[in-house]
Coordinates of C-alpha atoms in Angstrom, one line a residue:
M168 CA 17.1 -6.6 -15.9
D169 CA 16.5 -10.4 -16.0
V170 CA 14.1 -11.6 -13.4
T171 CA 15.1 -14.1 -10.7
Q172 CA 12.9 -17.1 -10.2
I173 CA 10.0 -17.0 -7.8
N174 CA 10.4 -18.8 -4.5
D175 CA 11.9 -22.3 -4.9
A176 CA 9.1 -23.5 -2.7
Q177 CA 6.8 -23.2 -5.7
Q178 CA 8.4 -26.3 -7.2
N179 CA 7.1 -28.4 -4.3
L180 CA 3.5 -27.2 -4.5
T181 CA 0.7 -29.5 -5.5
S182 CA -1.2 -28.2 -8.4
S183 CA -4.8 -27.3 -8.0
Q184 CA -7.3 -30.1 -8.8
S185 CA -10.4 -29.3 -10.9
Q186 CA -13.7 -30.0 -9.2
P187 CA -17.0 -31.0 -10.7
N188 CA -18.5 -27.6 -9.7
G189 CA -15.6 -25.8 -11.4
K190 CA -14.0 -24.6 -8.2
R191 CA -10.4 -25.1 -7.4
K192 CA -9.5 -27.5 -4.6
R193 CA -7.6 -25.8 -1.9
V194 CA -4.2 -27.4 -1.4
E195 CA -3.7 -28.7 2.1
S196 CA -0.2 -28.3 3.5
S197 CA 1.3 -29.7 6.7
R198 CA 4.6 -28.9 8.2
D199 CA 5.6 -32.6 8.3
A200 CA 5.0 -32.9 4.5
V201 CA 7.3 -30.1 3.6
V202 CA 10.5 -31.2 1.9
Y203 CA 13.5 -28.9 2.8
P204 CA 16.4 -28.4 0.4
R205 CA 19.8 -29.1 1.9
K206 CA 21.9 -26.1 2.8
R207 CA 24.5 -25.4 0.2
A208 CA 27.3 -22.9 -0.4
V209 CA 26.3 -19.5 -1.6
A210 CA 26.3 -19.4 -5.4
A211 CA 27.7 -16.7 -7.6
C212 CA 25.4 -14.7 -9.8
R213 CA 24.9 -15.9 -13.4
Q214 CA 27.2 -13.2 -14.9
C215 CA 30.1 -14.0 -12.6
R216 CA 29.7 -17.7 -13.3
V217 CA 29.8 -17.2 -17.0
R218 CA 32.8 -14.8 -16.9
K219 CA 34.5 -17.0 -14.2
V220 CA 35.2 -14.1 -11.9
K221 CA 34.9 -13.8 -8.2
C222 CA 31.4 -12.8 -7.0
N223 CA 30.9 -11.0 -3.7
N224 CA 27.3 -12.2 -3.6
S225 CA 25.9 -8.7 -2.7
R226 CA 22.2 -8.1 -3.4
P227 CA 20.5 -6.9 -5.4
A228 CA 23.6 -6.5 -7.6
C229 CA 27.1 -7.8 -6.9
G230 CA 30.1 -5.6 -7.1
S231 CA 31.4 -7.1 -10.4
C232 CA 28.1 -6.5 -12.2
L233 CA 27.9 -3.0 -10.9
A234 CA 31.4 -2.2 -12.0
S235 CA 30.7 -3.6 -15.5
K236 CA 27.1 -2.2 -15.6
S237 CA 25.8 -5.7 -16.3
Q238 CA 22.5 -7.2 -15.3
C239 CA 23.0 -9.2 -12.1
C240 CA 20.7 -12.2 -11.6
Y241 CA 20.8 -15.0 -9.0
D242 CA 19.3 -18.4 -9.6
D243 CA 18.4 -18.6 -5.9
S244 CA 17.1 -15.2 -5.0
Q245 CA 15.5 -16.7 -1.9
D246 CA 17.1 -19.7 -0.3
H247 CA 14.5 -21.4 1.8
S248 CA 16.9 -23.9 3.3
A249 CA 17.5 -21.5 6.1
F250 CA 13.8 -21.1 7.0
D251 CA 12.1 -23.0 9.8
P252 CA 9.1 -25.2 9.0
A253 CA 6.6 -22.6 9.9
S254 CA 8.1 -20.0 7.6
I255 CA 8.1 -22.5 4.7
L256 CA 4.4 -23.2 5.5
I257 CA 3.6 -19.5 5.2
L258 CA 5.4 -19.4 1.8
D259 CA 3.5 -22.5 0.8
R260 CA 0.2 -20.9 1.5
L261 CA 1.3 -17.6 0.0
D262 CA 2.2 -19.4 -3.3
Q263 CA -1.4 -20.5 -3.5
V264 CA -2.5 -16.9 -3.3
L265 CA 0.0 -15.5 -5.8
S266 CA 0.6 -18.4 -8.2
R267 CA -1.1 -16.8 -11.1
L268 CA 0.0 -13.2 -10.7
N269 CA 2.4 -13.3 -13.6
Q270 CA -0.6 -13.9 -16.0
L271 CA -1.8 -10.4 -15.5
P272 CA -1.8 -8.2 -18.6
D273 CA 1.5 -6.6 -18.8
S274 CA 0.5 -3.5 -20.7
L275 CA -1.8 -2.1 -23.3
G276 CA 0.9 0.5 -23.9
V277 CA 0.3 4.2 -24.5
S278 CA 0.7 3.8 -28.2
T279 CA -2.0 1.0 -28.2
I280 CA -4.5 3.2 -26.5
S281 CA -3.8 6.4 -28.4
T282 CA -3.5 4.9 -31.9
A283 CA -6.2 2.3 -32.0
D284 CA -6.9 1.1 -35.5
T285 CA -10.3 2.6 -36.5
H286 CA -10.6 0.2 -39.4
I287 CA -11.0 -2.7 -36.9
S288 CA -14.5 -3.3 -35.5
P289 CA -14.9 -3.1 -31.7
T290 CA -15.7 -6.8 -31.4
D291 CA -12.5 -7.7 -33.4
Q292 CA -10.5 -5.5 -31.2
L293 CA -11.8 -7.4 -28.1
S294 CA -10.4 -10.6 -29.5
Q295 CA -6.8 -9.3 -29.8
P296 CA -4.4 -10.3 -27.1
L297 CA -3.1 -7.7 -24.6
I298 CA 0.1 -9.4 -23.5
S299 CA 3.1 -8.7 -25.6
P300 CA 5.2 -11.9 -26.1
D301 CA 8.4 -9.7 -26.0
Q302 CA 7.8 -8.5 -22.5
D303 CA 8.6 -10.4 -19.3
P304 CA 5.5 -10.3 -17.1
S305 CA 7.5 -11.2 -13.9
Y306 CA 8.5 -7.6 -13.3
D307 CA 5.8 -4.9 -13.1
H308 CA 6.0 -1.3 -14.1
L309 CA 7.8 0.3 -11.2
R310 CA 7.1 3.7 -12.6
I311 CA 3.4 4.8 -12.5
P312 CA 1.4 7.8 -13.8
S313 CA 0.9 10.5 -11.2
S314 CA -2.4 11.7 -9.7
K315 CA -4.5 10.3 -12.6
T316 CA -6.9 8.5 -10.3
S317 CA -7.3 11.4 -7.8
P318 CA -10.7 13.2 -7.0
D319 CA -9.3 16.3 -8.7
A320 CA -8.9 14.3 -12.0
I321 CA -12.6 13.3 -11.8
L322 CA -13.5 16.9 -11.1
R323 CA -12.0 17.9 -14.5
W324 CA -14.5 15.7 -16.4
P325 CA -16.6 17.8 -18.8
I326 CA -19.8 16.8 -17.0
F327 CA -18.8 19.1 -14.1
E328 CA -18.3 22.1 -16.5
N329 CA -15.2 23.5 -14.8
R330 CA -17.2 24.5 -11.8
Y331 CA -14.0 24.4 -9.7
P332 CA -10.4 25.5 -10.4
R333 CA -8.0 22.8 -11.5
N334 CA -6.5 20.9 -8.5
Y335 CA -8.9 22.6 -6.2
M336 CA -8.9 19.9 -3.5
V337 CA -5.2 18.9 -3.7
D338 CA -4.1 22.5 -3.6
A339 CA -5.3 22.6 0.0
V340 CA -2.9 19.8 0.8
F341 CA 0.0 22.0 -0.3
M342 CA -1.4 25.0 1.5
A343 CA -1.7 23.1 4.7
D344 CA 2.0 22.4 4.6
M345 CA 2.8 26.1 4.3
A346 CA 2.0 26.8 8.0
D347 CA 5.0 29.1 8.4
D348 CA 3.7 31.5 5.8
S349 CA 1.4 34.1 7.5
D350 CA -0.2 35.0 4.1
V351 CA -1.5 31.5 3.6
E352 CA -3.7 31.7 6.7
E353 CA -5.8 34.5 5.1
L354 CA -6.2 32.4 1.9
N355 CA -7.0 29.1 3.7
P356 CA -8.7 29.2 7.1
A357 CA -8.0 25.5 7.5
V358 CA -4.3 26.4 8.1
K359 CA -5.4 28.4 11.1
T360 CA -7.3 25.4 12.4
R361 CA -4.3 23.2 12.0
R362 CA -2.0 25.7 13.8
S363 CA -4.2 25.5 16.8
N364 CA -4.5 21.7 16.9
P365 CA -3.2 19.5 19.7
R366 CA -0.1 18.3 17.9
L367 CA 1.6 21.7 18.3
K368 CA 1.3 21.7 22.1
G369 CA 3.4 20.2 24.8
S370 CA 7.1 19.2 25.1
G371 CA 7.9 16.6 27.7
I372 CA 7.6 12.8 27.6
D373 CA 7.1 10.1 30.2
E374 CA 10.0 7.6 29.9
D375 CA 8.2 5.2 32.2
Q376 CA 5.7 4.6 29.4
I377 CA 8.3 3.7 26.7
L378 CA 8.0 -0.1 27.0
D379 CA 4.2 0.0 27.0
L380 CA 4.2 2.3 23.9
V381 CA 6.7 0.2 22.1
Q382 CA 4.5 -2.8 22.8
R383 CA 1.5 -0.9 21.5
F384 CA 3.4 0.0 18.4
L385 CA 4.2 -3.7 17.8
D386 CA 0.6 -4.7 18.4
L387 CA -1.1 -2.0 16.2
V388 CA 1.4 -0.7 13.7
H389 CA 4.2 -3.2 13.1
I390 CA 1.7 -5.9 12.1
K391 CA 0.9 -3.8 9.0
N392 CA 4.4 -2.6 8.1
P393 CA 7.0 -5.1 9.6
V394 CA 10.1 -3.2 8.6
L395 CA 12.0 -3.9 11.8
D396 CA 12.9 -6.8 14.0
P397 CA 10.8 -6.9 17.2
D398 CA 13.7 -8.3 19.3
T399 CA 15.9 -5.4 18.1
I400 CA 13.5 -2.7 18.9
W401 CA 12.9 -4.2 22.3
S402 CA 16.7 -4.2 23.0
Y403 CA 16.8 -0.6 22.0
A404 CA 13.8 0.3 24.2
R405 CA 15.3 -1.5 27.2
R406 CA 18.5 0.4 26.8
V407 CA 16.7 3.7 26.6
V408 CA 14.7 2.8 29.8
E409 CA 17.9 1.8 31.7
D410 CA 20.4 4.4 30.4
G411 CA 18.3 7.2 29.0
L412 CA 17.9 8.7 25.5
E413 CA 21.0 9.2 23.4
W414 CA 21.7 11.1 20.3
D415 CA 21.7 8.1 18.0
S416 CA 19.6 6.1 15.6
P417 CA 18.4 3.4 18.1
S418 CA 17.0 6.1 20.4
C419 CA 15.4 7.8 17.4
L420 CA 13.7 4.5 16.4
V421 CA 12.4 4.0 19.9
L422 CA 11.0 7.5 20.0
I423 CA 9.2 7.1 16.6
A424 CA 7.8 3.8 17.8
C425 CA 6.5 5.5 20.9
A426 CA 4.9 8.3 18.8
L427 CA 3.1 5.7 16.8
G428 CA 2.1 3.8 19.9
C429 CA 0.4 7.0 21.2
V430 CA -1.8 7.7 18.1
A431 CA -2.5 4.1 16.9
Q432 CA -5.9 2.7 18.0
P433 CA -7.3 -0.8 18.3
Y434 CA -9.7 -1.4 15.4
T435 CA -13.4 -1.3 15.9
A436 CA -16.0 -2.2 13.3
D437 CA -18.1 0.9 14.1
L438 CA -18.5 2.9 10.9
S439 CA -20.2 5.9 12.5
P440 CA -18.0 8.7 14.0
P441 CA -18.7 10.0 17.5
E442 CA -21.5 12.5 17.5
N443 CA -20.5 16.2 17.6
L444 CA -16.8 15.4 17.8
T445 CA -14.0 15.8 15.3
S446 CA -10.9 13.5 15.1
L447 CA -8.8 16.1 16.9
Q448 CA -11.3 16.5 19.7
A449 CA -11.8 12.7 20.1
Q450 CA -8.0 12.0 20.2
G451 CA -6.4 15.3 20.9
E452 CA -4.5 14.1 24.0
D453 CA -3.1 11.1 22.2
I454 CA -1.9 13.2 19.3
Q455 CA -0.3 15.7 21.7
K456 CA 1.6 12.9 23.4
G457 CA 2.6 11.4 20.1
E458 CA 3.9 14.7 18.9
R459 CA 6.2 15.0 21.9
Y460 CA 7.9 11.8 21.1
Y461 CA 8.0 12.6 17.4
N462 CA 9.6 16.0 17.9
L463 CA 12.3 14.5 20.0
A464 CA 13.0 11.9 17.3
R465 CA 13.2 14.6 14.6
R466 CA 16.1 16.2 16.4
R467 CA 18.1 13.1 15.7
F468 CA 17.3 12.9 12.0
G469 CA 20.5 14.7 11.0
L470 CA 22.7 12.1 12.8
F471 CA 21.9 9.1 10.8
E472 CA 24.6 6.9 9.3
R473 CA 24.2 5.2 5.9
D474 CA 22.5 2.0 7.1
V475 CA 19.2 0.2 7.3
L476 CA 18.4 1.8 10.7
A477 CA 18.4 5.2 9.1
S478 CA 15.9 4.1 6.5
Q479 CA 13.8 2.4 9.1
C480 CA 13.6 5.7 11.1
Q481 CA 12.7 7.7 8.1
F482 CA 10.1 5.3 6.9
L483 CA 8.4 5.0 10.2
A484 CA 8.4 8.8 10.5
G485 CA 6.5 8.8 7.3
V486 CA 4.0 6.3 8.7
Y487 CA 3.5 8.5 11.8
L488 CA 2.9 11.5 9.5
M489 CA 0.3 9.6 7.6
Y490 CA -1.4 8.6 10.9
T491 CA -1.6 12.3 11.7
Q492 CA -2.8 13.4 8.3
R493 CA 0.3 15.1 6.9
P494 CA 0.7 13.5 3.4
L495 CA 3.3 15.9 2.0
S496 CA 5.5 15.7 5.0
A497 CA 5.0 11.9 5.0
W498 CA 6.1 11.7 1.3
A499 CA 9.3 13.7 2.2
E500 CA 10.2 11.0 4.8
F501 CA 9.3 8.1 2.5
H502 CA 11.4 9.6 -0.2
S503 CA 14.3 10.2 2.1
A504 CA 14.0 6.6 3.3
S505 CA 14.1 5.3 -0.3
R506 CA 17.1 7.4 -1.2
S507 CA 18.9 6.4 2.0
Y508 CA 18.1 2.8 1.3
H509 CA 19.2 3.1 -2.3
M510 CA 22.5 4.4 -1.2
Y511 CA 22.8 1.6 1.4
L512 CA 22.3 -1.0 -1.3
Q513 CA 24.9 0.6 -3.5
C514 CA 27.4 0.5 -0.7
Q515 CA 26.5 -3.1 0.2
A516 CA 27.0 -4.2 -3.4
R517 CA 30.6 -2.8 -3.4
R518 CA 31.6 -4.5 -0.1
P519 CA 34.1 -7.3 -0.5
S520 CA 32.8 -10.8 0.1
R521 CA 33.4 -12.1 3.6
C522 CA 32.2 -14.8 5.9
V523 CA 29.2 -13.8 8.0
D524 CA 27.0 -15.6 10.4
A525 CA 24.2 -17.3 8.4
A526 CA 21.5 -16.4 10.9
K527 CA 22.5 -12.7 11.0
A528 CA 22.8 -12.6 7.2
S529 CA 19.3 -14.1 6.9
K530 CA 17.8 -11.6 9.3
R531 CA 19.4 -8.7 7.6
R532 CA 18.2 -10.0 4.2
Q533 CA 14.6 -10.1 5.5
L534 CA 14.8 -6.6 6.8
E535 CA 16.3 -5.4 3.5
Q536 CA 13.5 -7.0 1.5
R537 CA 10.7 -5.6 3.6
L538 CA 12.2 -2.1 3.7
Y539 CA 12.5 -2.1 -0.1
W540 CA 8.9 -3.0 -0.7
S541 CA 7.5 -0.8 2.1
C542 CA 9.3 2.3 0.9
Y543 CA 8.5 1.8 -2.7
K544 CA 4.8 1.0 -2.0
S545 CA 4.4 4.0 0.3
E546 CA 5.7 6.4 -2.3
C547 CA 3.5 4.9 -5.0
E548 CA 0.4 5.3 -2.9
L549 CA 1.0 9.1 -2.5
R550 CA 2.0 9.5 -6.1
A551 CA -1.4 8.2 -7.1
E552 CA -3.0 11.1 -5.3
I553 CA -0.5 14.0 -5.7
E554 CA 1.8 15.2 -8.5
L555 CA 5.1 13.9 -7.0
P556 CA 8.3 12.4 -8.4
N557 CA 8.7 8.7 -8.9
S558 CA 10.4 6.7 -6.2
S559 CA 14.1 6.6 -6.4
L560 CA 13.6 2.8 -6.2
A561 CA 11.6 2.7 -9.4
D562 CA 14.7 2.0 -11.5
F563 CA 16.1 -0.4 -9.0
H564 CA 14.8 -3.9 -9.8
Y565 CA 15.1 -5.8 -6.6
P566 CA 15.8 -9.5 -7.2
D567 CA 13.2 -10.8 -4.7
M568 CA 9.6 -10.5 -5.9
Y569 CA 8.4 -10.8 -2.3
P570 CA 9.9 -10.4 1.1
S571 CA 10.6 -13.5 3.1
P572 CA 8.7 -14.0 6.4
P573 CA 10.7 -14.2 9.6
D574 CA 10.5 -17.2 12.0
V575 CA 6.9 -18.0 13.0
P576 CA 6.2 -18.5 16.7
S577 CA 5.1 -22.0 17.5
E578 CA 1.4 -22.2 18.5
A579 CA 0.5 -22.8 22.1
P580 CA -2.8 -24.4 23.3
H581 CA -4.6 -21.1 23.5
G582 CA -3.1 -19.5 20.4
E583 CA -0.5 -17.5 22.3
A584 CA 3.1 -17.4 21.2
T585 CA 5.3 -19.8 23.2
F586 CA 8.5 -18.0 22.9
Q587 CA 9.9 -14.8 24.3
S588 CA 12.9 -12.8 23.2
G589 CA 16.0 -12.7 25.2
L590 CA 15.1 -9.2 26.4
Q591 CA 11.7 -10.4 27.6
R592 CA 13.2 -13.3 29.5
S593 CA 15.9 -11.2 31.1
S594 CA 13.5 -8.4 32.1
G595 CA 11.2 -10.8 33.9
G596 CA 8.1 -9.4 32.2
R597 CA 6.2 -11.3 29.6
R598 CA 5.5 -9.3 26.5
S599 CA 4.0 -11.5 23.8
L600 CA 4.9 -10.8 20.3
G601 CA 1.5 -12.0 19.2
S602 CA -0.3 -15.3 18.7
H603 CA 0.5 -17.7 15.9
R604 CA -2.7 -16.6 14.2
Q605 CA -1.8 -12.9 14.4
H606 CA 1.6 -13.5 13.0
E607 CA 0.3 -15.4 10.0
Q608 CA -2.5 -12.9 9.4
S609 CA 0.0 -10.1 9.5
W610 CA 2.2 -11.6 6.9
F611 CA -0.6 -12.7 4.6
Y612 CA -1.8 -9.1 4.8
Y613 CA 1.6 -7.6 4.1
L614 CA 2.4 -9.8 1.2
T615 CA -1.1 -9.5 -0.2
E616 CA -0.7 -5.7 -0.1
I617 CA 2.5 -6.0 -2.2
T618 CA 0.6 -8.2 -4.6
L619 CA -2.2 -5.7 -4.9
R620 CA 0.3 -2.9 -5.3
R621 CA 1.7 -4.7 -8.3
I622 CA -1.8 -5.2 -9.7
V623 CA -2.5 -1.5 -9.2
N624 CA 0.7 -0.5 -11.0
R625 CA -0.4 -2.4 -14.0
V626 CA -3.9 -0.9 -13.9
L627 CA -2.5 2.6 -13.8
N628 CA -0.1 2.0 -16.6
V629 CA -2.6 0.3 -18.8
L630 CA -5.6 2.6 -18.3
Y631 CA -4.2 5.9 -17.0
S632 CA -1.1 6.6 -19.0
D633 CA -3.1 9.5 -20.5
D634 CA -5.9 11.5 -19.0
H635 CA -9.7 11.1 -19.6
Q636 CA -9.4 12.6 -23.1
S637 CA -8.0 9.3 -24.3
W638 CA -11.1 7.3 -23.2
T639 CA -12.9 7.5 -26.6
D640 CA -14.7 5.2 -29.0
D641 CA -11.4 4.1 -30.4
T642 CA -9.9 2.9 -27.1
V643 CA -13.1 1.5 -25.4
P644 CA -12.6 -2.0 -26.8
Y645 CA -9.1 -2.2 -25.4
M646 CA -10.2 -0.8 -22.1
I647 CA -13.0 -3.5 -21.9
K648 CA -10.4 -6.2 -22.7
A649 CA -8.2 -4.9 -20.0
A650 CA -11.0 -4.6 -17.5
S651 CA -12.1 -8.2 -18.2
E652 CA -8.6 -9.5 -17.7
F653 CA -8.0 -7.5 -14.5
E654 CA -11.4 -8.7 -13.2
Q655 CA -10.5 -12.3 -13.9
Q656 CA -7.2 -12.0 -12.2
L657 CA -8.8 -10.4 -9.1
D658 CA -11.4 -13.2 -9.0
E659 CA -8.7 -15.9 -9.1
W660 CA -6.7 -14.0 -6.5
Y661 CA -9.7 -13.9 -4.3
E662 CA -10.4 -17.6 -4.6
G663 CA -7.0 -18.4 -3.2
L664 CA -7.1 -15.8 -0.4
P665 CA -6.1 -17.4 2.9
A666 CA -9.0 -17.7 5.4
L667 CA -7.3 -15.2 7.8
I668 CA -7.8 -12.3 5.5
Q669 CA -10.8 -13.5 3.5
Y670 CA -13.9 -11.2 3.3
N671 CA -17.3 -11.1 1.8
E672 CA -17.7 -8.3 -0.8
D673 CA -21.2 -7.5 0.4
T674 CA -20.3 -7.4 4.1
I675 CA -17.9 -4.9 5.7
P676 CA -15.3 -7.0 7.6
D677 CA -15.1 -6.6 11.4
E678 CA -11.4 -7.3 11.6
E679 CA -8.8 -4.7 10.7
L680 CA -6.6 -6.5 8.2
P681 CA -9.4 -8.1 6.2
Y682 CA -11.1 -4.7 6.1
M683 CA -7.9 -3.1 4.8
V684 CA -7.7 -5.7 2.0
Y685 CA -11.4 -5.2 1.3
S686 CA -11.0 -1.5 0.9
R687 CA -7.9 -1.8 -1.3
V688 CA -9.8 -4.1 -3.7
L689 CA -12.7 -1.7 -3.8
D690 CA -10.3 1.1 -4.9
I691 CA -8.7 -1.1 -7.5
K692 CA -12.1 -2.0 -9.0
A693 CA -13.1 1.7 -9.0
W694 CA -10.0 2.5 -11.1
I695 CA -10.7 -0.4 -13.4
Y696 CA -14.3 0.6 -14.1
R697 CA -13.8 4.4 -14.1
P698 CA -12.7 4.9 -17.7
L699 CA -15.8 2.9 -18.9
L700 CA -18.1 4.9 -16.6
Y701 CA -16.6 8.1 -18.0
Y702 CA -17.3 7.0 -21.5
A703 CA -20.9 6.2 -20.7
I704 CA -21.4 9.5 -19.0
H705 CA -20.0 11.6 -21.8
S706 CA -21.2 9.6 -24.9
P707 CA -24.7 9.8 -26.5
P708 CA -27.0 6.8 -26.2
N709 CA -26.3 5.8 -29.8
A710 CA -22.5 5.9 -29.5
R711 CA -20.6 3.2 -31.4
C712 CA -19.3 1.4 -28.2
R713 CA -22.2 2.2 -25.9
G714 CA -23.4 -1.4 -25.9
L715 CA -20.0 -2.8 -25.0
V716 CA -19.7 -0.8 -21.8
L717 CA -23.3 -1.4 -20.5
P718 CA -22.4 -4.6 -18.6
Y719 CA -19.8 -2.6 -16.7
L720 CA -21.9 0.3 -15.6
D721 CA -23.9 -1.5 -12.9
K722 CA -20.6 -2.9 -11.6
A723 CA -19.1 0.6 -11.5
V724 CA -22.0 2.1 -9.7
A725 CA -22.3 -0.8 -7.2
N726 CA -18.6 -0.5 -6.4
C727 CA -18.9 3.2 -5.8
M728 CA -21.8 2.6 -3.5
R729 CA -19.8 0.1 -1.5
I730 CA -17.0 2.6 -1.1
V731 CA -19.3 5.4 -0.1
R732 CA -20.9 3.1 2.6
S733 CA -17.7 1.8 4.0
E734 CA -15.2 4.7 3.9
P735 CA -13.8 6.5 5.7
V736 CA -14.1 4.9 9.1
P737 CA -13.4 6.8 12.3
H738 CA -10.5 4.4 13.0
R739 CA -7.1 6.1 12.6
H740 CA -4.6 4.2 10.5
H741 CA -1.9 4.7 7.9
G742 CA -4.5 4.9 5.1
T743 CA -7.0 7.2 6.6
W744 CA -6.2 10.1 4.4
Y745 CA -6.4 7.8 1.3
A746 CA -9.8 6.6 2.5
T747 CA -11.1 10.2 2.5
R748 CA -9.8 10.7 -1.0
G749 CA -11.2 7.3 -2.3
C750 CA -14.6 8.1 -0.8
T751 CA -14.5 11.6 -2.4
G752 CA -13.7 10.0 -5.8
A753 CA -16.5 7.5 -5.5
M754 CA -19.0 10.2 -4.5
L755 CA -18.0 12.3 -7.5
S756 CA -18.4 9.3 -9.8
L757 CA -21.9 8.8 -8.5
L758 CA -22.8 12.4 -8.9
A759 CA -21.5 12.4 -12.4
A760 CA -23.6 9.4 -13.2
V761 CA -26.7 11.0 -11.7
R762 CA -26.0 14.3 -13.5
C763 CA -25.8 12.7 -16.9
G764 CA -29.2 11.2 -16.5
T765 CA -28.7 8.1 -18.6
I766 CA -27.2 5.7 -16.0
H767 CA -29.2 3.9 -13.4
V768 CA -28.1 4.9 -9.8
P769 CA -29.8 3.3 -6.8
P770 CA -32.4 5.6 -5.2
D771 CA -30.7 5.5 -1.9
W772 CA -27.6 7.3 -3.3
V773 CA -28.6 10.5 -1.6
S774 CA -28.7 9.1 1.9
A775 CA -25.5 7.1 1.3
V776 CA -23.6 10.3 0.2
G777 CA -25.1 12.2 3.1
A778 CA -23.9 9.6 5.6
S779 CA -20.4 9.6 4.0
L780 CA -20.2 13.4 4.2
L781 CA -20.8 13.1 8.0
K782 CA -17.8 10.7 8.1
L783 CA -15.7 13.1 6.1
K784 CA -16.6 15.9 8.5
Y785 CA -15.2 13.9 11.4
W786 CA -11.7 14.2 9.7
E787 CA -12.3 17.8 8.3
D788 CA -10.2 19.7 10.8
E789 CA -7.3 17.4 10.5
G790 CA -7.2 16.0 6.9
P791 CA -5.8 18.5 4.4
G792 CA -8.2 18.9 1.5
V793 CA -11.1 17.3 3.3
S794 CA -13.0 20.5 3.9
R795 CA -12.8 21.4 0.2
A796 CA -13.9 17.9 -0.7
I797 CA -17.0 18.4 1.4
E798 CA -17.6 21.8 -0.2
V799 CA -17.4 20.3 -3.7
I800 CA -19.7 17.4 -3.0
E801 CA -22.3 19.6 -1.3
G802 CA -22.1 22.1 -4.1
I803 CA -22.7 19.6 -6.8
M804 CA -25.5 18.0 -4.8
S805 CA -27.2 21.3 -4.5
T806 CA -27.2 21.7 -8.3
L807 CA -28.8 18.2 -8.7
T808 CA -31.4 19.2 -6.2
D809 CA -32.2 22.3 -8.1
Q810 CA -32.6 20.3 -11.3
T811 CA -35.1 18.0 -9.7

């Protein structure tokens, strides 16, 4: 499908100036300097204009193009004339972060990796371009390989000599989801532990806490996945408080928000878990409360209509399940949200064109954009760890490369938002939707996450289309070329990162959103370097390409050490389970390097791995597969101790 143009605002950006020291000059923007395009009539898509037929302007594909199975493309995929100055300012700053994304390598291609020309020297192969001129770099690979970067994939490396069964750790994830099967309890004691955990107890809720819990949801969860409108959820919450729960989607959404409000925690920079406590012991009461709200919400799942609200409920249910360490159940909800949303888009595309309120249409469009990217991104994250189907949205090329930000609250003297929704004004209680800084930081984080997701997809398709058996002498030059280009792109991305989410690679951030970005980049770098580390571990010292990979070995080991020292934190969030997996993968990579004996590993690796195991044990009773990960790491470490 043809790609629509990136934000029109890019045309008004000032290009970066070169500095004597080689650093790019940051472009300064001011709201007064922004030039706004005039509002104009909605234009038909390109196909309808060429064919001179009526276009109903549905997105992502109009009714006429759907009927004729044509590629639907709009010249103005995102009309910024409807945005307020603060929203355009966010887009302006975002463009500085993302301006060079399309220069990422599009693909090495499976055929390139598997059929490298052995008659070309490694150095000659390094000079060959990676980007195919026939491929459009604006759209990424929406389909990705499944579970190729998981800890179980590392455990299959020959260095570990098949010590554990295939998929040993991830099998525990599936077994934990089989809680109704009495036979499973005998096979996996962790199932018995999960049956007796706090989430299975209690039934009633306190409706007097609903408004406070919704506020907590907005403060702690919504800022990372803004898939709904705060004013709308507040109107639903107020109705529930005044009239009681009903058997409809709005009540369901409020209940899920309350469930998330129960289990979400404010971020603290403390990396050490509480002594002699597990996550279930430390937060058992919160989980029990959250489960009550969630169970009431589940009873309403079968009553959804085919609309955005249904997908919002299903998506946030998946987020709640990730917060409470149930990845398979979470995937089922994310997948349902994607399918519901896909059907909604199909229905919208077939609706006849009609006059609608511009403000309402803009708000609906923003929600559609955010929901698309959040659903797709969440499915991809789980598919990278578990053998699961591709997202139903993977074949649905959405025309907007990034979601548009909503209106930004104007800044008050002390950084507090100066506006309140109609609900807040009418209720007489002030419930801030967050400061101007929090709003900007939230959106920079969300859009940066989408950017990094796109980078990850390319890394996976370039380096992980096949398993580790493809990482040979013949493919090393191409992998080095890819690693170099990905490194360069990440460096340029980092240089333009807004101050609100900036971090120092050698210092663990003390704010939540910069920490999330920091952790995401560490994982990406681990995946970039891992094939080269594998090659060095499994090749003799005189291997043909050994000299080419040497510069990357120190980077790979240092990156693994950073992951081991920083993950997982005792803070509960959407990505906690992923952090346990990423940390396990980093520890396995270090142990493989130590075991081979030809790669330098810092002498404090033993204490670093030991400290990380303590952090894993904090989540052991709750996170499926964590107990087996601990067993594997401790078992391999014991063999290394015996060798020394």
